[in-house]
PDB file of C-alpha atoms in Angstrom:
ATOM      1  CA  GLY O1134      22.404 -61.578 -16.704  1.00  0.00           C
ATOM      2  CA  ILE O1135      22.986 -59.739 -13.469  1.00  0.00           C
ATOM      3  CA  ALA O1136      20.839 -56.597 -12.715  1.00  0.00           C
ATOM      4  CA  ILE O1137      22.882 -53.557 -11.975  1.00  0.00           C
ATOM      5  CA  ALA O1138      21.236 -51.471  -9.408  1.00  0.00           C
ATOM      6  CA  LYS O1139      20.664 -47.961 -10.535  1.00  0.00           C
ATOM      7  CA  GLU O1140      22.555 -45.637  -8.296  1.00  0.00           C
ATOM      8  CA  LEU O1141      20.311 -42.863  -6.687  1.00  0.00           C
ATOM      9  CA  PRO O1142      21.668 -39.463  -6.573  1.00  0.00           C
ATOM     10  CA  THR O1143      22.848 -38.707  -2.805  1.00  0.00           C
ATOM     11  CA  ASN O1144      20.084 -35.957  -2.593  1.00  0.00           C
ATOM     12  CA  ASP O1145      17.292 -38.196  -3.629  1.00  0.00           C
ATOM     13  CA  TYR O1146      13.890 -36.913  -2.258  1.00  0.00           C
ATOM     14  CA  PRO O1147      11.598 -39.504  -0.684  1.00  0.00           C
ATOM     15  CA  PRO O1148       8.412 -40.428  -2.719  1.00  0.00           C
ATOM     16  CA  GLU O1149       6.195 -38.909  -0.261  1.00  0.00           C
ATOM     17  CA  ALA O1150       8.024 -35.562  -0.275  1.00  0.00           C
ATOM     18  CA  ARG O1151       7.829 -35.448  -3.962  1.00  0.00           C
ATOM     19  CA  ALA O1152       3.959 -36.617  -3.952  1.00  0.00           C
ATOM     20  CA  VAL O1153       3.274 -33.782  -1.348  1.00  0.00           C
ATOM     21  CA  TYR O1154       5.109 -31.223  -3.656  1.00  0.00           C
ATOM     22  CA  VAL O1155       3.216 -32.185  -6.699  1.00  0.00           C
ATOM     23  CA  TYR O1156      -0.173 -32.488  -5.031  1.00  0.00           C
ATOM     24  CA  ALA O1157       0.320 -28.858  -3.631  1.00  0.00           C
ATOM     25  CA  CYS O1158       1.617 -27.689  -7.100  1.00  0.00           C
ATOM     26  CA  MET O1159      -1.417 -29.135  -8.873  1.00  0.00           C
ATOM     27  CA  ALA O1160      -3.840 -27.813  -6.229  1.00  0.00           C
ATOM     28  CA  VAL O1161      -2.485 -24.235  -6.771  1.00  0.00           C
ATOM     29  CA  ASN O1162      -2.449 -24.587 -10.673  1.00  0.00           C
ATOM     30  CA  TYR O1163      -4.822 -26.952 -12.464  1.00  0.00           C
ATOM     31  CA  PRO O1164      -5.327 -30.611 -11.781  1.00  0.00           C
ATOM     32  CA  THR O1165      -4.627 -31.661 -15.417  1.00  0.00           C
ATOM     33  CA  ARG O1166      -2.315 -34.428 -16.839  1.00  0.00           C
ATOM     34  CA  GLN O1167      -0.166 -31.757 -18.363  1.00  0.00           C
ATOM     35  CA  MET O1168       0.098 -29.886 -15.028  1.00  0.00           C
ATOM     36  CA  LEU O1169       1.028 -33.264 -13.320  1.00  0.00           C
ATOM     37  CA  ASP O1170       3.983 -33.522 -15.786  1.00  0.00           C
ATOM     38  CA  LYS O1171       5.048 -29.789 -15.142  1.00  0.00           C
ATOM     39  CA  CYS O1172       4.812 -30.337 -11.547  1.00  0.00           C
ATOM     40  CA  SER O1173       6.747 -33.465 -11.467  1.00  0.00           C
ATOM     41  CA  CYS O1174       9.492 -31.951 -13.657  1.00  0.00           C
ATOM     42  CA  SER O1175       9.590 -29.009 -11.271  1.00  0.00           C
ATOM     43  CA  ILE O1176      10.228 -31.109  -8.234  1.00  0.00           C
ATOM     44  CA  ASP O1177      13.010 -32.923 -10.111  1.00  0.00           C
ATOM     45  CA  GLN O1178      14.776 -29.641 -10.818  1.00  0.00           C
ATOM     46  CA  ILE O1179      14.413 -28.684  -7.203  1.00  0.00           C
ATOM     47  CA  ALA O1180      15.965 -32.075  -6.293  1.00  0.00           C
ATOM     48  CA  ALA O1181      18.826 -31.536  -8.603  1.00  0.00           C
ATOM     49  CA  ILE O1182      19.763 -28.235  -7.062  1.00  0.00           C
ATOM     50  CA  LEU O1183      18.917 -28.693  -3.415  1.00  0.00           C
ATOM     51  CA  PRO O1184      19.736 -31.536  -1.017  1.00  0.00           C
ATOM     52  CA  TYR O1185      16.548 -33.082   0.501  1.00  0.00           C
ATOM     53  CA  ALA O1186      17.836 -32.037   4.056  1.00  0.00           C
ATOM     54  CA  ASP O1187      17.966 -28.386   3.072  1.00  0.00           C
ATOM     55  CA  TYR O1188      14.563 -28.460   1.287  1.00  0.00           C
ATOM     56  CA  GLU O1189      12.932 -30.147   4.269  1.00  0.00           C
ATOM     57  CA  GLU O1190      14.574 -27.465   6.662  1.00  0.00           C
ATOM     58  CA  ALA O1191      13.443 -24.674   4.571  1.00  0.00           C
ATOM     59  CA  GLU O1192       9.798 -26.242   4.295  1.00  0.00           C
ATOM     60  CA  THR O1193       9.834 -26.302   8.021  1.00  0.00           C
ATOM     61  CA  LEU O1194      11.116 -22.733   8.514  1.00  0.00           C
ATOM     62  CA  ILE O1195       8.519 -21.441   6.062  1.00  0.00           C
ATOM     63  CA  SER O1196       5.598 -23.343   7.962  1.00  0.00           C
ATOM     64  CA  VAL O1197       6.565 -22.106  11.514  1.00  0.00           C
ATOM     65  CA  GLY O1198       7.142 -18.509   9.951  1.00  0.00           C
ATOM     66  CA  LEU O1199       3.554 -18.641   8.574  1.00  0.00           C
ATOM     67  CA  LYS O1200       2.112 -19.738  12.032  1.00  0.00           C
ATOM     68  CA  GLY O1201       3.554 -16.691  13.600  1.00  0.00           C
ATOM     69  CA  GLY O1202       3.728 -16.211  17.294  1.00  0.00           C
ATOM     70  CA  GLU O1203       6.636 -15.769  19.579  1.00  0.00           C
ATOM     71  CA  ASN O1204       8.375 -18.908  18.502  1.00  0.00           C
ATOM     72  CA  VAL O1205       9.134 -17.391  14.997  1.00  0.00           C
ATOM     73  CA  ALA O1206      12.199 -15.298  16.073  1.00  0.00           C
ATOM     74  CA  TRP O1207      14.765 -18.057  15.128  1.00  0.00           C
ATOM     75  CA  THR O1208      13.298 -18.097  11.618  1.00  0.00           C
ATOM     76  CA  LYS O1209      14.540 -14.622  11.060  1.00  0.00           C
ATOM     77  CA  ILE O1210      18.135 -15.376  11.739  1.00  0.00           C
ATOM     78  CA  PRO O1211      20.094 -14.736   8.479  1.00  0.00           C
ATOM     79  CA  GLN O1212      21.253 -18.385   8.129  1.00  0.00           C
ATOM     80  CA  MET O1213      17.665 -19.564   8.252  1.00  0.00           C
ATOM     81  CA  GLN O1214      16.561 -16.877   5.842  1.00  0.00           C
ATOM     82  CA  GLU O1215      19.380 -18.035   3.561  1.00  0.00           C
ATOM     83  CA  LYS O1216      18.017 -21.412   3.495  1.00  0.00           C
ATOM     84  CA  ILE O1217      14.438 -20.239   2.478  1.00  0.00           C
ATOM     85  CA  LYS O1218      16.061 -18.062  -0.233  1.00  0.00           C
ATOM     86  CA  ASN O1219      17.994 -21.069  -1.751  1.00  0.00           C
ATOM     87  CA  MET O1220      14.787 -23.090  -1.714  1.00  0.00           C
ATOM     88  CA  ARG O1221      13.003 -20.249  -3.432  1.00  0.00           C
ATOM     89  CA  ARG O1222      15.699 -20.052  -6.104  1.00  0.00           C
ATOM     90  CA  ALA O1223      15.331 -23.838  -6.780  1.00  0.00           C
ATOM     91  CA  GLN O1224      11.634 -23.491  -7.132  1.00  0.00           C
ATOM     92  CA  VAL O1225      12.007 -20.630  -9.541  1.00  0.00           C
ATOM     93  CA  GLU O1226      14.519 -22.523 -11.575  1.00  0.00           C
ATOM     94  CA  GLY O1227      11.941 -25.446 -11.509  1.00  0.00           C
ATOM     95  CA  GLU O1228       9.360 -23.268 -12.859  1.00  0.00           C
ATOM     96  CA  LEU O1229      11.628 -21.645 -15.491  1.00  0.00           C
ATOM     97  CA  ARG O1230      12.621 -24.961 -16.817  1.00  0.00           C
ATOM     98  CA  CYS O1231       9.244 -26.880 -16.525  1.00  0.00           C
ATOM     99  CA  PHE O1232       6.317 -24.334 -16.968  1.00  0.00           C
TER     100      PHE O1232
END
């Protein structure tokens, strides 16, 4: 028979991005098998809500904001703050459904 290619969602996150998220999630919580499942579930929920480009952008804004300095003014622009809020909401949704 002919194998049908599984169609990936348009907002599919690269495996590296998922791995980084799960690793960080487990580091903050407990590195157990159960936590691995919860953290994996959480990034799946986020991916279902937020396109990867938006997620990546919010991550960048947050890391730049944390470093501080004079380059962070642009991270305070309302549109940028909205991107961060959207990611935070997606993360909360993931935690509610998975933890």
